[in-house]
Coordinates of C-alpha atoms and ligand atoms in Angstrom, one line a residue:
M1 CA 0.0 0.0 0.0
S2 CA 1.4 3.4 -0.9
K3 CA 1.6 6.4 1.4
T4 CA -1.7 7.6 0.1
V5 CA -4.8 5.5 0.4
G6 CA -7.6 6.2 -2.0
L7 CA -11.1 5.8 -0.6
A8 CA -14.6 5.4 -2.2
L9 CA -17.6 5.9 0.1
L10 CA -20.8 4.3 -0.9
G11 CA -23.3 6.5 1.1
A12 CA -23.0 9.8 2.8
G13 CA -25.9 9.7 5.2
T14 CA -25.6 9.4 9.0
V15 CA -22.6 7.0 9.0
G16 CA -21.0 8.3 5.8
G17 CA -21.3 11.9 7.1
G18 CA -19.7 10.8 10.4
V19 CA -16.8 9.0 8.6
L20 CA -16.1 12.1 6.4
T21 CA -16.1 14.3 9.5
L22 CA -13.7 12.0 11.4
L23 CA -11.4 11.6 8.4
Q24 CA -11.1 15.4 8.2
E25 CA -10.9 16.1 12.0
N26 CA -8.5 13.3 12.8
A27 CA -6.3 13.3 9.6
D28 CA -3.1 14.0 11.5
L29 CA -3.9 11.3 14.1
L30 CA -4.6 8.8 11.3
Y31 CA -1.2 9.7 9.7
A32 CA 0.5 9.2 13.0
Q33 CA -1.2 5.8 13.5
T34 CA -0.5 4.5 10.0
G35 CA 2.0 6.6 8.2
K36 CA -0.6 7.1 5.5
R37 CA -2.8 9.9 4.2
F38 CA -6.4 8.9 3.3
V39 CA -7.9 10.6 0.3
V40 CA -11.6 10.5 -0.4
R41 CA -11.8 10.1 -4.2
H42 CA -15.5 9.3 -4.6
V43 CA -18.7 9.6 -2.6
V44 CA -21.5 7.7 -4.1
V45 CA -25.1 8.8 -3.2
R46 CA -28.6 8.5 -4.7
D47 CA -29.5 12.2 -4.8
L48 CA -26.8 14.8 -5.8
S49 CA -29.0 17.7 -4.8
K50 CA -29.6 16.6 -1.2
P51 CA -28.1 18.9 1.5
R52 CA -25.1 17.2 3.2
T53 CA -23.9 17.6 6.9
I54 CA -20.4 18.0 5.7
P55 CA -19.4 19.8 2.4
I56 CA -18.4 17.3 -0.3
P57 CA -16.6 18.6 -3.4
P58 CA -18.8 18.2 -6.5
R59 CA -16.0 16.4 -8.4
V60 CA -16.1 13.7 -5.7
L61 CA -19.9 13.4 -5.3
T62 CA -21.4 11.0 -7.8
T63 CA -24.3 8.6 -8.4
D64 CA -22.1 6.4 -10.5
A65 CA -20.7 3.5 -8.3
Q66 CA -18.9 2.0 -11.4
R67 CA -16.7 5.1 -11.6
A68 CA -15.5 4.4 -8.1
F69 CA -14.9 0.7 -8.7
A70 CA -13.0 1.4 -12.0
D71 CA -10.6 3.9 -10.3
P72 CA -7.3 2.2 -9.9
K73 CA -6.4 4.8 -7.2
V74 CA -9.2 3.5 -4.9
S75 CA -7.9 0.8 -2.7
V76 CA -10.6 0.8 0.0
V77 CA -14.4 0.9 -0.6
L78 CA -16.6 1.8 2.4
E79 CA -20.1 0.5 2.0
L80 CA -22.3 2.8 4.2
M81 CA -25.6 2.7 2.3
G82 CA -27.5 0.0 4.1
G83 CA -30.1 -2.5 2.7
L84 CA -29.4 -5.8 1.0
E85 CA -29.2 -4.6 -2.7
P86 CA -27.4 -3.0 -4.3
A87 CA -25.1 -3.1 -1.2
R88 CA -24.3 -6.8 -1.5
S89 CA -23.6 -6.6 -5.3
Y90 CA -21.4 -3.5 -4.8
I91 CA -19.4 -5.2 -2.1
R92 CA -19.0 -8.2 -4.3
E93 CA -17.9 -6.1 -7.3
A94 CA -15.4 -4.1 -5.2
L95 CA -13.8 -7.3 -3.8
Q96 CA -13.7 -8.8 -7.3
R97 CA -11.7 -5.8 -8.5
G98 CA -9.2 -6.3 -5.7
K99 CA -10.4 -3.5 -3.3
H100 CA -10.5 -3.8 0.4
V101 CA -14.0 -3.4 1.8
I102 CA -15.4 -1.9 5.0
T103 CA -19.1 -2.2 5.7
A104 CA -21.4 -1.1 8.5
N105 CA -24.2 -3.3 7.0
K106 CA -25.4 -6.1 9.4
L107 CA -28.1 -7.2 6.9
V108 CA -25.5 -8.0 4.2
M109 CA -23.0 -9.5 6.6
A110 CA -25.7 -11.7 8.3
V111 CA -27.3 -12.9 5.1
A112 CA -24.4 -13.0 2.6
G113 CA -21.4 -12.9 4.9
E114 CA -20.1 -16.3 4.1
E115 CA -19.9 -15.8 0.3
L116 CA -18.3 -12.3 0.7
I117 CA -15.8 -13.4 3.3
R118 CA -14.7 -16.3 1.0
L119 CA -14.5 -14.0 -1.9
A120 CA -12.3 -11.5 0.1
Q121 CA -10.0 -14.4 1.0
Q122 CA -9.7 -15.6 -2.6
Q123 CA -8.9 -12.1 -3.7
R124 CA -6.4 -11.6 -0.9
V125 CA -8.0 -8.4 0.4
R126 CA -9.6 -7.5 3.7
L127 CA -13.3 -7.3 4.4
L128 CA -14.0 -5.7 7.8
Y129 CA -17.4 -4.9 9.4
E130 CA -16.9 -3.8 13.0
A131 CA -19.6 -1.1 12.8
S132 CA -22.2 -3.7 11.8
V133 CA -22.7 -4.9 15.4
A134 CA -23.2 -2.5 18.4
G135 CA -21.9 0.7 16.8
S136 CA -18.8 2.0 18.4
L137 CA -18.1 -1.1 20.6
P138 CA -14.9 -2.9 19.3
I139 CA -16.5 -6.3 20.1
L140 CA -15.8 -8.0 16.7
T141 CA -12.2 -6.8 16.7
A142 CA -11.7 -8.0 20.3
L143 CA -13.1 -11.4 19.6
Q144 CA -10.8 -11.8 16.6
G145 CA -7.8 -10.3 18.4
A146 CA -7.1 -9.8 22.1
L147 CA -9.8 -12.3 23.2
A148 CA -9.1 -14.9 20.4
G149 CA -7.2 -17.2 22.7
N150 CA -10.3 -17.9 24.8
R151 CA -13.1 -20.4 24.4
I152 CA -16.2 -18.2 24.6
T153 CA -19.0 -19.8 26.6
R154 CA -21.7 -17.2 26.6
V155 CA -22.4 -13.8 24.9
V156 CA -25.3 -11.6 26.2
G157 CA -25.8 -8.3 24.6
I158 CA -28.1 -5.3 24.1
V159 CA -27.3 -4.8 20.4
N160 CA -30.3 -2.7 19.3
S161 CA -30.3 0.8 20.8
T162 CA -33.8 1.8 19.4
T163 CA -35.6 -0.9 21.5
N164 CA -33.4 -0.2 24.4
F165 CA -34.5 3.5 24.3
I166 CA -38.1 2.5 24.0
L167 CA -38.0 0.1 26.9
R168 CA -36.2 2.7 29.1
E169 CA -38.8 5.3 28.1
M170 CA -41.6 2.9 29.1
E171 CA -39.8 2.3 32.4
R172 CA -39.6 6.0 33.0
A173 CA -43.3 6.5 32.1
V174 CA -44.5 3.9 34.6
E175 CA -42.2 5.3 37.3
A176 CA -43.8 8.7 36.7
N177 CA -47.3 7.1 37.1
E178 CA -48.2 7.7 33.5
P179 CA -50.7 5.2 32.0
A180 CA -49.1 1.8 31.6
E181 CA -51.4 0.7 28.7
T182 CA -50.2 3.5 26.3
A183 CA -46.5 3.3 27.4
Y184 CA -45.3 1.4 24.4
A185 CA -47.1 3.5 21.8
N186 CA -45.9 6.8 23.4
A187 CA -42.3 5.5 23.8
L188 CA -42.2 4.5 20.1
R189 CA -43.6 7.9 19.0
K190 CA -40.9 9.6 21.1
A191 CA -38.2 7.4 19.6
Q192 CA -39.4 8.4 16.1
E193 CA -39.6 12.1 17.0
L194 CA -36.0 12.0 18.3
G195 CA -34.7 10.1 15.2
Y196 CA -33.9 6.9 17.1
A197 CA -36.6 4.9 15.3
E198 CA -37.5 4.9 11.6
A199 CA -41.0 5.8 10.3
D200 CA -41.3 2.0 9.7
P201 CA -39.8 0.6 13.0
T202 CA -40.4 -3.1 12.1
S203 CA -36.8 -4.1 11.8
D204 CA -36.0 -2.8 15.3
V205 CA -39.1 -3.5 17.3
E206 CA -39.7 -7.0 15.8
G207 CA -36.1 -7.9 16.6
Y208 CA -34.8 -8.4 13.0
D209 CA -32.0 -5.9 13.5
A210 CA -30.9 -7.7 16.7
Q211 CA -31.2 -11.1 14.9
Y212 CA -28.8 -10.1 12.1
K213 CA -26.3 -8.7 14.6
T214 CA -26.6 -11.9 16.8
A215 CA -25.8 -14.1 13.8
I216 CA -22.6 -12.1 13.2
L217 CA -21.6 -11.8 16.8
A218 CA -22.3 -15.5 17.5
R219 CA -20.3 -16.6 14.4
L220 CA -17.2 -14.7 15.6
A221 CA -17.5 -15.5 19.2
F222 CA -18.1 -19.3 18.8
L223 CA -16.2 -19.8 15.5
Q224 CA -19.1 -21.4 13.8
Y225 CA -21.2 -20.3 10.9
V226 CA -24.6 -19.2 12.2
P227 CA -27.5 -19.0 9.6
V228 CA -29.8 -16.0 10.4
E229 CA -32.8 -18.3 10.4
S230 CA -31.3 -20.3 13.2
V231 CA -31.4 -17.3 15.6
Y232 CA -34.7 -17.3 17.5
R233 CA -36.4 -13.9 17.3
E234 CA -39.0 -12.2 19.3
G235 CA -39.5 -8.4 19.4
I236 CA -41.0 -6.0 21.9
T237 CA -44.3 -5.1 20.4
H238 CA -46.3 -7.3 22.8
L239 CA -44.8 -5.7 25.9
S240 CA -47.0 -3.5 28.0
G241 CA -46.2 -0.8 30.6
R242 CA -47.6 -3.3 33.1
D243 CA -44.6 -5.5 32.4
L244 CA -42.2 -2.6 33.2
L245 CA -44.2 -1.9 36.3
W246 CA -43.9 -5.5 37.5
A247 CA -40.2 -5.6 36.6
A248 CA -39.7 -2.6 38.9
R249 CA -41.6 -4.3 41.7
L250 CA -39.5 -7.5 41.2
Q251 CA -36.3 -5.4 41.3
M252 CA -35.6 -6.4 37.7
G253 CA -35.0 -4.6 34.4
L254 CA -36.6 -5.5 31.0
K255 CA -34.3 -5.6 28.0
L256 CA -34.3 -7.0 24.5
L257 CA -31.3 -9.3 24.8
S258 CA -29.2 -11.2 22.2
I259 CA -28.0 -14.4 23.9
T260 CA -25.8 -17.1 22.5
E261 CA -24.4 -20.0 24.3
R262 CA -22.7 -23.3 23.7
L263 CA -24.9 -26.1 25.1
P264 CA -23.4 -29.1 26.9
D265 CA -24.2 -31.3 23.8
G266 CA -22.0 -29.0 21.7
R267 CA -24.8 -27.3 19.8
L268 CA -25.0 -23.5 19.6
C269 CA -28.2 -21.8 20.6
A270 CA -28.7 -18.1 19.6
R271 CA -31.7 -16.1 20.4
V272 CA -33.2 -12.6 20.6
H273 CA -36.1 -11.9 23.0
P274 CA -37.3 -9.6 25.8
T275 CA -35.7 -10.7 29.0
L276 CA -36.0 -9.8 32.6
I277 CA -32.6 -9.3 34.2
P278 CA -31.5 -8.6 37.8
R279 CA -30.8 -4.9 38.5
E280 CA -27.3 -5.9 39.6
H281 CA -26.4 -7.2 36.1
P282 CA -24.0 -4.9 34.2
L283 CA -26.5 -4.9 31.3
Y284 CA -29.2 -3.2 33.4
A285 CA -27.1 -0.1 33.4
V286 CA -27.2 0.1 29.6
R287 CA -29.6 3.0 29.0
G288 CA -31.2 4.8 26.2
A289 CA -29.3 4.8 22.9
F290 CA -26.4 2.8 24.3
S291 CA -25.4 -0.8 23.6
G292 CA -23.7 -3.3 25.8
V293 CA -22.2 -6.8 25.4
W294 CA -21.3 -9.0 28.3
L295 CA -19.4 -12.2 27.6
Q296 CA -17.8 -15.1 29.4
G297 CA -14.6 -16.9 28.3
N298 CA -12.5 -19.6 29.8
G299 CA -9.5 -17.3 30.2
F300 CA -10.7 -13.8 30.9
Q301 CA -13.8 -15.1 32.9
E302 CA -16.1 -12.2 32.1
M303 CA -16.0 -8.9 30.3
F304 CA -18.4 -6.1 29.6
F305 CA -18.4 -3.6 26.7
H306 CA -20.5 -0.5 26.9
G307 CA -20.9 2.5 24.7
F308 CA -22.8 4.2 21.9
G309 CA -24.5 1.6 19.8
A310 CA -25.4 4.1 17.0
G311 CA -25.0 7.6 15.7
A312 CA -22.8 9.3 13.2
R313 CA -19.6 9.7 15.1
A314 CA -19.8 6.6 17.2
T315 CA -20.4 4.3 14.2
A316 CA -17.8 6.2 12.2
S317 CA -15.3 5.4 15.0
A318 CA -15.7 1.7 14.3
V319 CA -15.4 2.3 10.5
I320 CA -12.2 4.3 11.0
G321 CA -10.8 1.6 13.3
D322 CA -11.3 -0.9 10.4
L323 CA -9.5 1.6 8.0
I324 CA -6.5 1.8 10.3
E325 CA -6.4 -2.0 10.5
I326 CA -6.4 -2.3 6.7
A327 CA -3.7 0.4 6.4
R328 CA -1.5 -1.5 8.9
H329 CA -2.3 -5.0 7.7
P330 CA -3.5 -5.0 4.1
R331 CA -3.1 -8.7 3.5
P332 CA -5.4 -11.3 5.1
L333 CA -3.9 -14.3 6.9
K334 CA -3.5 -17.4 4.7
L335 CA -6.1 -19.3 6.7
E336 CA -9.7 -20.1 6.1
D337 CA -11.8 -17.8 8.3
P338 CA -12.5 -20.0 11.4
S339 CA -15.9 -18.4 11.9
L340 CA -17.2 -20.1 8.7
R341 CA -16.7 -23.6 10.2
A342 CA -19.9 -25.7 10.0
G343 CA -21.6 -26.7 13.3
E344 CA -24.9 -27.6 14.7
T345 CA -27.4 -25.1 16.1
A346 CA -30.1 -25.9 18.6
P347 CA -33.7 -24.4 18.7
I348 CA -34.8 -22.4 21.8
D349 CA -37.2 -25.3 22.6
V350 CA -34.4 -27.4 24.2
L351 CA -33.5 -24.7 26.8
T352 CA -34.5 -24.8 30.4
M353 CA -35.3 -21.4 31.8
R354 CA -37.3 -19.5 34.4
Y355 CA -40.3 -17.5 33.3
Y356 CA -42.3 -14.5 34.3
L357 CA -46.0 -15.0 33.6
R358 CA -48.5 -12.1 34.0
F359 CA -52.1 -13.1 33.5
R360 CA -55.4 -11.3 33.5
A361 CA -58.8 -12.9 34.2
P362 CA -62.2 -11.3 34.4
D363 CA -62.9 -12.9 37.9
E364 CA -61.5 -15.2 40.6
A365 CA -63.2 -18.3 39.2
S366 CA -61.5 -18.0 35.8
A367 CA -58.1 -17.2 37.4
Q368 CA -58.1 -20.2 39.7
P369 CA -57.4 -23.1 37.3
L370 CA -54.3 -21.3 36.0
R371 CA -53.2 -20.6 39.6
N372 CA -53.6 -24.3 40.4
T373 CA -51.4 -25.3 37.5
L374 CA -48.8 -22.7 38.4
T375 CA -48.7 -23.9 42.0
S376 CA -48.3 -27.5 40.9
L377 CA -45.4 -26.4 38.7
G378 CA -43.7 -24.9 41.8
A379 CA -44.1 -21.2 40.6
K380 CA -44.0 -18.3 43.0
L381 CA -47.3 -16.4 42.8
Y382 CA -47.4 -12.7 43.8
P383 CA -50.5 -11.2 45.4
P384 CA -53.2 -10.5 42.8
E385 CA -54.1 -6.9 41.9
V386 CA -57.7 -5.9 41.2
L387 CA -58.0 -3.7 38.1
P388 CA -61.1 -2.1 36.6
D389 CA -61.4 -5.0 34.1
G390 CA -60.5 -7.9 36.3
I391 CA -57.7 -9.5 38.2
E392 CA -54.0 -9.3 37.3
Q393 CA -51.4 -11.6 38.8
V394 CA -47.8 -12.4 38.3
A395 CA -45.9 -15.6 38.8
L396 CA -42.2 -16.6 38.5
T397 CA -41.7 -20.2 37.5
P398 CA -38.9 -22.5 38.5
P399 CA -36.7 -23.7 35.6
L400 CA -38.9 -25.3 32.9
L401 CA -38.2 -26.7 29.5
E402 CA -39.2 -24.1 26.8
S403 CA -41.1 -26.6 24.7
D404 CA -43.2 -27.7 27.8
L405 CA -43.8 -24.1 28.7
Q406 CA -44.9 -23.2 25.2
R407 CA -47.4 -26.1 25.1
Q408 CA -48.8 -25.0 28.5
L409 CA -49.1 -21.4 27.3
A410 CA -51.0 -22.4 24.1
E411 CA -53.4 -24.3 26.3
W412 CA -54.0 -21.3 28.7
R413 CA -54.4 -19.0 25.7
R414 CA -57.2 -21.2 24.3
H415 CA -59.3 -19.9 27.2
T416 CA -60.5 -16.6 25.7
A417 CA -61.3 -15.1 29.1
L418 CA -57.5 -15.2 30.0
T419 CA -54.6 -13.2 28.7
V420 CA -51.2 -14.5 29.5
Q421 CA -48.0 -12.6 29.0
C422 CA -44.7 -14.6 29.2
I423 CA -41.2 -13.2 29.5
R424 CA -38.0 -15.2 29.9
L425 CA -35.6 -14.6 32.8
L426 CA -31.9 -14.4 32.4
E427 CA -30.3 -17.2 34.4
Ligands
LIG501 N1 -27.2 5.2 11.7 C1 -26.5 4.5 12.6 O1 -26.4 4.9 13.7 C2 -25.9 3.2 12.2 C3 -25.2 2.4 13.2 C4 -24.5 1.2 12.9 C5 -24.6 0.8 11.6 N2 -25.3 1.5 10.7 C6 -25.4 0.9 9.3 O2 -24.7 1.8 8.4 C7 -25.3 1.8 7.2 C8 -25.7 3.2 6.8 O3 -26.7 3.7 7.7 P1 -27.1 5.3 7.7 O4 -27.8 5.4 9.0 O5 -25.9 6.1 7.5 O6 -28.1 5.4 6.5 P2 -28.6 6.7 5.8 O7 -28.5 7.9 6.7 O8 -30.0 6.4 5.3 O9 -27.6 6.9 4.6 C9 -27.6 6.1 3.5 C10 -26.7 6.7 2.4 O10 -26.6 5.8 1.3 C11 -26.9 6.4 0.1 N3 -27.6 5.3 -0.7 C12 -28.6 4.5 -0.3 N4 -29.0 3.7 -1.3 C13 -28.2 4.0 -2.3 C14 -28.0 3.5 -3.7 N5 -28.8 2.6 -4.1 N6 -27.1 4.1 -4.4 C15 -26.3 5.1 -4.0 N7 -26.3 5.6 -2.7 C16 -27.3 5.0 -1.9 C17 -27.9 7.5 0.5 O11 -27.8 8.5 -0.5 P3 -28.7 9.9 -0.4 O12 -28.0 10.6 0.7 O13 -28.5 10.5 -1.7 O14 -30.1 9.4 -0.1 C18 -27.3 8.0 1.8 O15 -26.2 8.9 1.6 C19 -26.5 0.8 7.3 O16 -26.1 -0.5 6.9 C20 -26.8 0.8 8.7 O17 -27.4 -0.4 9.2 C21 -26.0 2.6 11.0

């Protein structure tokens, strides 16, 4: 690599704007760290007339991605557009032309990571994607570097800051005695007003974003290829302010967690779902638009990463870290990427966990059979609360097999008079 590194940015939105800002602000620092000057030669966007947060010279701004790929002076392509296509094809094309690629795109890396990683290896170029999981947190780099000599046993993370903001906002609302029933809708609206949630929030609130990130994180932590479909996914749309109220009463926090663990039979189980955690757990302190990843390994024992999970500068920090890595080590190791090794995954059904169950019944008589079953299962029942439309009660179960619990839930839910909410506990 010469003293000057030519860059092509695909995208100049939130992350692209942050990258351009840091490249400019920290140019001397980057030179000191790498001995190289980074020159932005192309910035590819959709709309040339859109106002930009940072001035981009007109000769650099283009809608023509091919111009960037064909430029022999470009050695690194930064894909900061998002979405599956054309991002995936652009990354493929850049790699085929012998360019290094940095991407912040979890969707592409979760769905097409295997093919692209192999292509980069064949082409003897680097493909780095630190910003695709948990924004500024250097978790992927740590797993492949300083922590690589550990056998990882468990990874638990808050990897979607939009849902973390919404759940915190619901918690705040119930603490302030605002109506619990409308807490979710109000929190989502606030997240949208503040720009934390998109107009269509499906990917965040239904857990897809966290599912993609979990597939990537699990692959690198456990050195096993993890198909996205094998990651169990449940979002936060069914949660009510009542659950946050009960969580507070139980001295717990409610978070959308990404959890991956190696089971005693060797299979890998990865899942995303709302989870009640003790308030003493480090992840409870992860508030608002922050992310956190807590992990266990057989050497370091346990470790906790905490920081901004999104935003222009925070995400750009991870992208620039990848750029420095490429400038220092432009050739990949002559090794097959160990994270692509095949292995078995297990469905959530085989896990044994404790559960929080919150049920509502119109009267005592309809609540009693459910209470009887819960008592026979050894659950701890909390005193019922009389509400205008019936009785509400919460129980915490002892460890139960997920498949048994789901069968039981389906049976309870057949009784139309009952509503039963179920949330897993972190063991
Ligand atoms: N935002 C965050 O905090 C964050 C955090 C971590 C990771 N990420 C990831 O970073 C990536 C970018 O996110 P973002 O928030 O920066 O998105 P964004 O603000 O919507 O910006 C996307 C940029 O890509 C350009 N673009 C989109 N489709 C294009 C196409 N077909 N051809 C050419 N240019 C195209 C857009 O051009 P115009 O400007 O002309 O519309 C825009 O400049 C995504 O993969 C996202 O998941 C984002």
